[in-house]
Amino acid sequence: MLDQIHWLAAVTVLGVLEQAYFFLQVIYSRRLFGISPPKISGPPEFERIFRAQVNSSEYFPIFLALLWQAGLFFHQGLAAALGLLYLCARYCYFMGYKTSSSERLAPMYFSAGVLWILIAMSALGILHFFLSHYVGLNILQLLTA
């Protein structure tokens, strides 16, 4: 079983490490600008870093759920590759937002596109599972016939 999920697990660990990096950037930014918790406002530089981290954290559970569903029900390798693309896009999003709010847009749209592809993969994989196991209809056999 582990040979069927090892790439998904590796991407998950990388994602957790990326989130930790984003958290640390907020801590360093708080120290740099002298902003103690629970305050969330300050200079625009701090607020951009804070928002980038919060936005990335909000999407992380969605990403994880889709990564694992797409990997388990559709294809582990493709899901893991898309997961790496997503993490790269989120890093670019964070760094772009850190520089300027307009610099976040292209990576944000790209990462959203990757999530939509993972949604499609998940839906198709789950649909195929239900049809083949409960209806006896194997879509893959019909497509290759």
Phi, psi and omega in degrees: 000321182298330178291347178266352183228003187297324179291322177296319179295319180296317179294324178298314179297318177299321178296319178295318177296322177296317177298320178298319177299316179297319178300315180297325178297323177292318179299313179297321180293321177300316179294318182298318184261002178066042181250110181271144174298147010268011180300140178233009178240154181176211178298153180305327179298316178294313184298324177294317178296316180298314180295320179299318179292315181296315179299318179295321178293325180294325182273346186299315178297324177297314179302312182298316180299315181291321178304310184288321178295313180297321181289322181280323186259342183245286180199120183299313184297315180294318178297318180295319178297317176294326176298319177295320176299318179298313181297321177296316179296322180291325175296314178297323176300311181299312181294323177294316180295325178300324180280310184198146182295332179285338180286351182274344192294309183300311178295329179294314179295321179296314180295325176295321177298319178297319178298321179296322177295318177296324176298313180298316179299316180298312182297315179295318180296316180291320177300314178300317179300310182297316181295319182284326183271329185250339180249340181081017181255114180261104183297321182298321178293322179293322181288327182271351181280000000 
